[in-house]
Coordinates of C-alpha atoms in Angstrom, one line a residue:
M1 CA -41.2 17.3 1.7
R2 CA -40.4 16.4 -1.9
R3 CA -37.2 18.5 -1.8
I4 CA -36.0 16.8 1.4
L5 CA -36.6 13.4 -0.2
I6 CA -34.6 14.4 -3.3
A7 CA -31.8 15.8 -1.3
L8 CA -31.7 12.7 0.8
C9 CA -31.6 10.5 -2.3
L10 CA -28.7 12.6 -3.7
A11 CA -26.8 12.4 -0.5
L12 CA -27.2 8.6 -0.4
A13 CA -26.1 8.3 -4.0
L14 CA -23.0 10.3 -3.3
A15 CA -22.2 8.1 -0.3
V16 CA -22.6 4.9 -2.3
V17 CA -20.5 6.0 -5.3
S18 CA -16.9 5.0 -4.6
G19 CA -14.3 7.6 -5.2
P20 CA -10.6 7.3 -5.6
A21 CA -8.6 5.3 -3.0
R22 CA -8.1 7.3 0.2
A23 CA -5.3 6.8 2.7
S24 CA -7.6 5.3 5.2
D25 CA -8.6 2.6 2.7
Y26 CA -5.5 0.6 3.6
M27 CA -6.0 -1.0 7.0
D28 CA -2.4 -2.5 7.2
M29 CA -0.9 1.0 6.6
D30 CA -3.3 2.5 9.2
I31 CA -2.3 -0.1 11.9
C32 CA 1.4 0.6 11.1
L33 CA 0.9 4.4 11.4
G34 CA -1.1 4.0 14.6
K35 CA 1.7 1.8 16.2
Q36 CA 4.5 4.1 15.1
V37 CA 2.8 7.4 16.1
L38 CA 1.7 6.0 19.5
A39 CA 5.2 4.8 20.1
R40 CA 6.7 8.2 19.1
I41 CA 4.2 10.0 21.4
L42 CA 5.0 7.8 24.4
C43 CA 8.7 7.6 23.5
K44 CA 8.6 3.9 23.3
D45 CA 9.8 1.3 20.8
A46 CA 7.1 0.4 18.2
R47 CA 7.5 -3.3 19.2
E48 CA 6.1 -2.5 22.6
V49 CA 2.8 -1.2 21.2
N50 CA 0.3 -3.9 20.5
F51 CA -2.6 -3.8 18.1
V52 CA -5.7 -5.0 19.9
A53 CA -8.7 -4.5 17.6
K54 CA -10.4 -2.6 14.9
V55 CA -13.1 -0.6 16.7
R56 CA -14.8 0.6 13.5
D57 CA -13.7 1.9 10.1
N58 CA -10.4 3.8 10.5
V59 CA -10.5 3.6 14.4
Y60 CA -8.1 1.2 16.1
L61 CA -7.4 0.1 19.7
F62 CA -3.8 -0.3 20.9
S63 CA -2.4 -1.4 24.2
V64 CA 1.0 -0.5 25.7
F65 CA 2.7 -0.6 29.1
Y66 CA 2.6 3.0 30.2
A67 CA 2.8 4.8 33.6
K68 CA 3.3 1.5 35.5
Q69 CA 0.2 -0.2 34.1
M70 CA -1.2 -1.5 30.8
A71 CA -3.0 1.3 29.0
R72 CA -5.2 1.4 26.0
F73 CA -5.2 4.0 23.3
V74 CA -7.7 4.7 20.5
V75 CA -6.2 5.9 17.2
G76 CA -8.3 7.3 14.5
I77 CA -6.9 7.8 11.0
S78 CA -8.6 10.1 8.5
N79 CA -7.3 11.2 5.0
D80 CA -4.8 13.7 6.4
K81 CA -4.9 13.5 10.2
I82 CA -4.1 10.9 12.9
R83 CA -5.9 11.4 16.2
V84 CA -4.6 9.6 19.3
Q85 CA -6.6 9.5 22.6
G86 CA -5.9 7.5 25.8
R87 CA -8.8 5.6 27.2
E88 CA -7.4 5.8 30.8
F89 CA -5.3 8.9 30.2
L90 CA -7.9 11.3 28.6
K91 CA -5.5 14.2 28.8
L92 CA -3.2 12.4 26.4
T93 CA -4.9 13.5 23.1
R94 CA -3.0 14.4 20.0
T95 CA -4.0 15.3 16.4
I96 CA -1.1 14.9 14.0
P97 CA -1.2 15.7 10.3
Y98 CA 0.3 13.3 7.8
E99 CA 0.7 13.0 4.0
F100 CA -0.4 10.1 1.9
D101 CA 1.4 9.3 -1.4
K102 CA -1.1 7.6 -3.7
T103 CA 1.5 6.1 -6.1
S104 CA 3.5 4.3 -3.5
K105 CA 0.5 3.8 -1.1
C106 CA 2.7 5.2 1.8
G107 CA 1.8 7.5 4.7
V108 CA 4.5 9.9 5.9
V109 CA 4.3 11.5 9.4
E110 CA 6.6 14.3 10.4
Y111 CA 6.3 14.2 14.2
S112 CA 8.8 14.7 17.0
S113 CA 8.4 14.9 20.7
S114 CA 10.7 17.0 23.0
E115 CA 11.0 14.0 25.4
C116 CA 12.1 11.6 22.6
R117 CA 15.3 11.7 20.7
N118 CA 14.0 10.0 17.6
S119 CA 12.8 12.6 15.1
Q120 CA 13.0 10.8 11.8
P121 CA 9.9 10.8 9.7
I122 CA 7.5 7.8 10.2
V123 CA 6.9 6.0 6.9
C124 CA 4.3 3.2 6.6
C125 CA 3.3 1.6 3.3
S126 CA 0.5 -0.7 2.4
E127 CA 1.2 -4.2 1.2
K128 CA 1.3 -4.7 -2.5
T129 CA -1.4 -6.5 -4.3
E130 CA -0.6 -9.7 -6.3
E131 CA -0.7 -7.8 -9.5
E132 CA 1.8 -5.3 -8.2
K133 CA 4.1 -8.1 -7.0
L134 CA 4.0 -9.8 -10.4
D135 CA 4.8 -6.4 -12.1
D136 CA 7.8 -6.0 -9.8
K137 CA 8.9 -9.5 -10.5
F138 CA 8.8 -8.8 -14.2
W139 CA 10.8 -5.5 -14.0
D140 CA 13.4 -7.0 -11.6
R141 CA 14.7 -9.2 -14.5
P142 CA 17.8 -8.0 -16.5
I143 CA 17.0 -6.0 -19.6
P144 CA 18.7 -8.5 -22.0
D145 CA 16.4 -11.3 -20.7
L146 CA 13.4 -9.0 -21.3
L147 CA 14.5 -8.2 -24.9
E148 CA 15.2 -11.9 -25.6
E149 CA 11.8 -12.9 -24.4
D150 CA 10.1 -10.2 -26.5
L151 CA 12.1 -11.3 -29.6
R152 CA 11.1 -14.9 -29.1
K153 CA 7.4 -14.0 -28.7
A154 CA 7.6 -11.8 -31.9
L155 CA 9.2 -14.6 -33.9
E156 CA 6.5 -17.1 -32.8
V157 CA 3.7 -14.8 -33.9
L158 CA 5.1 -13.9 -37.4
P159 CA 4.2 -16.2 -40.3
P160 CA 7.2 -17.6 -42.2
E161 CA 8.1 -15.5 -45.3
D162 CA 8.0 -16.8 -48.8
G163 CA 11.3 -18.5 -49.7
Q164 CA 12.4 -18.6 -46.1
P165 CA 12.5 -21.9 -44.3
A166 CA 10.0 -22.4 -41.5
Q167 CA 11.2 -23.4 -38.1
G168 CA 12.5 -27.0 -38.1
Q169 CA 13.1 -27.1 -41.9
Q170 CA 16.7 -27.2 -43.3
G171 CA 16.2 -24.9 -46.2
A172 CA 14.8 -27.5 -48.6
V173 CA 11.9 -26.3 -50.7
P174 CA 9.4 -29.1 -51.5
G175 CA 9.4 -30.3 -55.1
T176 CA 13.0 -29.3 -55.8
T177 CA 16.2 -31.3 -55.7
P178 CA 19.3 -30.0 -54.1
P179 CA 22.1 -28.9 -56.5
P180 CA 24.9 -31.5 -57.1
V181 CA 27.9 -31.4 -54.9
Q182 CA 31.2 -30.9 -56.9

């Protein structure tokens, strides 16, 4: 009994500890992947596929006009697979592998259907955080502007050197008189 209790506590501790970001941690990317993959399976435009609701973590409900009626599809997204199942059309079930790029937070699906002419890879990315947007805004500036800003900041931090005039002074050293003009 004690061993079972210890094993249960360890399993609970592992479940609570958060690990690195997984692909399915980005709901906006998951919804995009679900819409795009479902559209590719049905050979439809992604704009015809509607997101309805989040059923539970990583499971989403979509609706689309299919086979002369509105049909609903459940799309589940895990770390490396997308599973699509029709609610009315149970025979329409697909499991499609995909890759997730952690640095760009993008999911890439290589899927093509023989009925559909579109065979380009499906790429969906998660929206950037405010910090990432500010970082992009910083690096989108021209390099001379960045260097000028760094120089200005460095000059403001440095104390004035001995014998050098501080900012706003004209070179006069207190207690001395300027040389006569000839």
